[in-house]
């Protein structure tokens, strides 16, 4: 039920021509337009490709400035435990795939925003290995961090995210 509601939300936000979906084994490169940060995502695993596709949706984020790409947050098959600095949001994600490791290295686009409060939470893991997931940042919150670990047996990752309440300014 919850998934259906989120799916409707996500597809509703994906106006024609604005949707982004990565291809299996292809590069992921997604950046929200000025004044926005990542507000929802969906990801589907393929046994055949040993990879996931990604869909991202953006959300209005007051006062975005000073954006930059970080260095890679992980090596292949290694832990991702990433947060943008305080008072920054994640407004983009990028990764490339390795056929050798059957995994991706990720880096992130951080933007300063006075909207990010210090009241933050981590989600639980949103997926089991090889499972589909779809997640929207809770209403009136902003995405600030990413956690993930890899398992060789299934050549996949589990994902969790950190978000902070949005200030009223
Ligand atoms: C993972 O699998 C377990 C056992 O089947 C299930 O209880 C749990 O809800 C799953 N977690 C996620 C995030 O899907």
Coordinates of C-alpha atoms and ligand atoms in Angstrom, one line a residue:
X1 CA 0.0 0.0 0.0
X2 CA 2.7 2.4 1.0
X3 CA 4.7 1.3 -2.1
X4 CA 1.8 2.0 -4.4
X5 CA 1.3 5.5 -2.9
X6 CA 5.0 6.2 -3.3
X7 CA 5.0 4.9 -6.8
X8 CA 2.1 7.2 -7.7
X9 CA 3.9 10.1 -6.1
X10 CA 7.1 9.3 -8.0
X11 CA 5.5 8.9 -11.4
X12 CA 3.4 12.0 -10.7
X13 CA 6.5 14.0 -10.2
X14 CA 8.2 12.6 -13.3
X15 CA 6.8 15.1 -15.8
X16 CA 7.3 14.0 -19.4
X17 CA 10.9 14.7 -20.5
X18 CA 12.1 15.3 -17.0
X19 CA 12.5 11.7 -15.9
X20 CA 15.9 10.2 -15.4
X21 CA 16.6 6.5 -15.5
X22 CA 20.0 5.0 -15.7
X23 CA 20.8 2.0 -17.7
X24 CA 22.3 -1.3 -16.4
X25 CA 26.1 -1.0 -16.3
X26 CA 26.0 2.5 -17.8
X27 CA 27.2 5.6 -15.9
X28 CA 24.8 7.2 -13.5
X29 CA 24.9 11.0 -13.7
X30 CA 22.1 13.0 -12.2
X31 CA 22.0 16.6 -10.9
X32 CA 18.9 18.4 -9.7
X33 CA 18.2 21.8 -11.3
X34 CA 19.2 24.9 -9.4
X35 CA 17.1 25.4 -6.2
X36 CA 16.4 21.6 -5.8
X37 CA 17.9 18.5 -4.2
X38 CA 17.1 14.8 -4.4
X39 CA 13.7 14.1 -3.0
X40 CA 13.0 10.5 -4.0
X41 CA 14.5 7.6 -5.7
X42 CA 13.7 4.1 -7.0
X43 CA 16.1 1.3 -7.8
X44 CA 15.7 -2.1 -9.5
X45 CA 18.2 -5.0 -9.5
X46 CA 18.9 -7.3 -12.4
X47 CA 20.5 -10.7 -11.9
X48 CA 21.4 -10.8 -15.5
X49 CA 23.4 -7.5 -15.4
X50 CA 24.6 -7.8 -11.8
X51 CA 23.6 -4.2 -11.4
X52 CA 20.8 -1.7 -10.6
X53 CA 19.0 1.0 -12.5
X54 CA 18.2 4.2 -10.7
X55 CA 15.4 6.8 -10.9
X56 CA 15.8 10.1 -9.1
X57 CA 13.3 12.9 -8.5
X58 CA 14.1 16.4 -7.2
X59 CA 12.5 18.5 -4.6
X60 CA 12.5 22.3 -3.9
X61 CA 15.3 23.3 -1.6
X62 CA 15.5 26.8 -0.5
X63 CA 18.8 28.7 -0.7
X64 CA 21.0 26.2 -2.6
X65 CA 24.5 27.6 -3.3
X66 CA 28.1 26.6 -3.4
X67 CA 27.6 23.2 -5.0
X68 CA 30.5 20.8 -5.7
X69 CA 31.2 17.2 -6.6
X70 CA 32.8 15.1 -3.9
X71 CA 35.6 12.6 -4.4
X72 CA 34.5 9.0 -4.7
X73 CA 32.9 7.8 -1.4
X74 CA 33.8 4.2 -1.9
X75 CA 36.1 1.7 -3.6
X76 CA 34.5 -1.2 -5.4
X77 CA 32.8 -3.6 -3.0
X78 CA 33.5 -1.4 -0.1
X79 CA 31.4 0.4 2.4
X80 CA 29.7 3.7 1.6
X81 CA 29.2 6.0 4.7
X82 CA 28.8 9.4 3.3
X83 CA 27.4 12.7 4.5
X84 CA 27.6 16.1 3.0
X85 CA 29.0 18.7 5.4
X86 CA 26.6 20.3 7.9
X87 CA 24.0 22.6 6.3
X88 CA 24.5 20.9 2.9
X89 CA 22.1 18.7 0.9
X90 CA 22.7 16.0 -1.7
X91 CA 21.6 17.5 -5.0
X92 CA 23.2 14.9 -7.4
X93 CA 24.7 11.5 -7.6
X94 CA 27.1 9.9 -10.0
X95 CA 28.7 6.4 -10.4
X96 CA 30.4 4.1 -12.8
X97 CA 30.3 0.4 -13.1
X98 CA 33.0 -2.2 -13.1
X99 CA 32.6 -5.5 -14.9
X100 CA 35.4 -7.0 -12.8
X101 CA 33.9 -6.2 -9.5
X102 CA 30.2 -6.1 -10.6
X103 CA 29.8 -3.0 -8.4
X104 CA 29.8 0.8 -8.6
X105 CA 31.9 3.6 -7.2
X106 CA 29.7 6.6 -6.2
X107 CA 30.3 10.3 -5.6
X108 CA 27.9 13.0 -4.7
X109 CA 27.0 16.6 -5.4
X110 CA 26.7 18.7 -2.2
X111 CA 25.1 22.1 -2.0
X112 CA 25.0 24.5 0.9
X113 CA 21.5 25.3 2.1
X114 CA 20.4 27.2 5.2
X115 CA 17.2 25.0 5.0
X116 CA 19.1 22.0 6.5
X117 CA 18.5 21.8 10.3
X118 CA 20.6 19.7 12.8
X119 CA 17.6 17.4 13.4
X120 CA 18.6 14.4 11.4
X121 CA 17.8 10.7 11.1
X122 CA 19.0 7.6 9.3
X123 CA 16.5 5.3 7.6
X124 CA 16.6 1.6 8.1
X125 CA 17.9 -0.4 5.2
X126 CA 15.4 0.2 2.4
X127 CA 16.1 -3.1 0.6
X128 CA 17.3 -6.6 1.0
X129 CA 19.9 -7.8 -1.5
X130 CA 18.5 -7.9 -5.1
X131 CA 15.2 -6.3 -4.0
X132 CA 13.5 -3.3 -5.6
X133 CA 13.1 -0.3 -3.5
X134 CA 11.4 3.1 -3.8
X135 CA 11.8 5.8 -1.2
X136 CA 10.8 9.4 -0.8
X137 CA 12.6 11.6 1.7
X138 CA 9.9 12.3 4.3
X139 CA 7.9 15.5 3.8
X140 CA 9.7 18.7 5.0
X141 CA 13.0 16.9 5.2
X142 CA 16.1 17.0 3.0
X143 CA 18.6 14.3 1.9
X144 CA 22.1 14.7 3.4
X145 CA 23.7 11.2 3.6
X146 CA 24.1 7.8 2.1
X147 CA 25.0 4.4 3.6
X148 CA 25.5 1.2 1.7
X149 CA 27.3 -2.1 1.9
X150 CA 28.1 -4.7 -0.8
X151 CA 27.8 -8.5 -0.8
X152 CA 29.8 -10.6 -3.2
X153 CA 27.5 -13.6 -3.2
X154 CA 24.6 -11.6 -4.7
X155 CA 26.7 -8.8 -6.2
X156 CA 24.4 -6.2 -4.8
X157 CA 24.1 -3.5 -2.1
X158 CA 21.7 -2.6 0.6
X159 CA 20.9 1.1 0.9
X160 CA 20.0 3.5 3.7
X161 CA 19.9 7.3 3.7
X162 CA 20.2 10.2 6.1
X163 CA 17.8 13.2 6.1
X164 CA 17.4 16.3 8.1
X165 CA 14.3 18.4 8.9
X166 CA 13.9 21.5 6.7
X167 CA 14.0 24.8 8.5
X168 CA 11.3 27.3 7.7
X169 CA 13.6 29.7 6.0
Ligands
LIG1 C1 14.3 -8.2 4.3 O1 13.9 -9.6 4.4 C2 13.3 -9.9 5.7 C3 13.0 -11.4 5.7 O2 12.3 -11.8 4.6 C4 12.0 -9.0 5.9 O3 11.5 -9.3 7.1 C5 12.4 -7.6 5.8 O4 11.2 -6.8 5.8 C6 13.2 -7.3 4.5 N1 13.7 -5.9 4.6 C7 13.5 -5.0 3.6 C8 14.0 -3.7 3.8 O5 12.9 -5.3 2.6

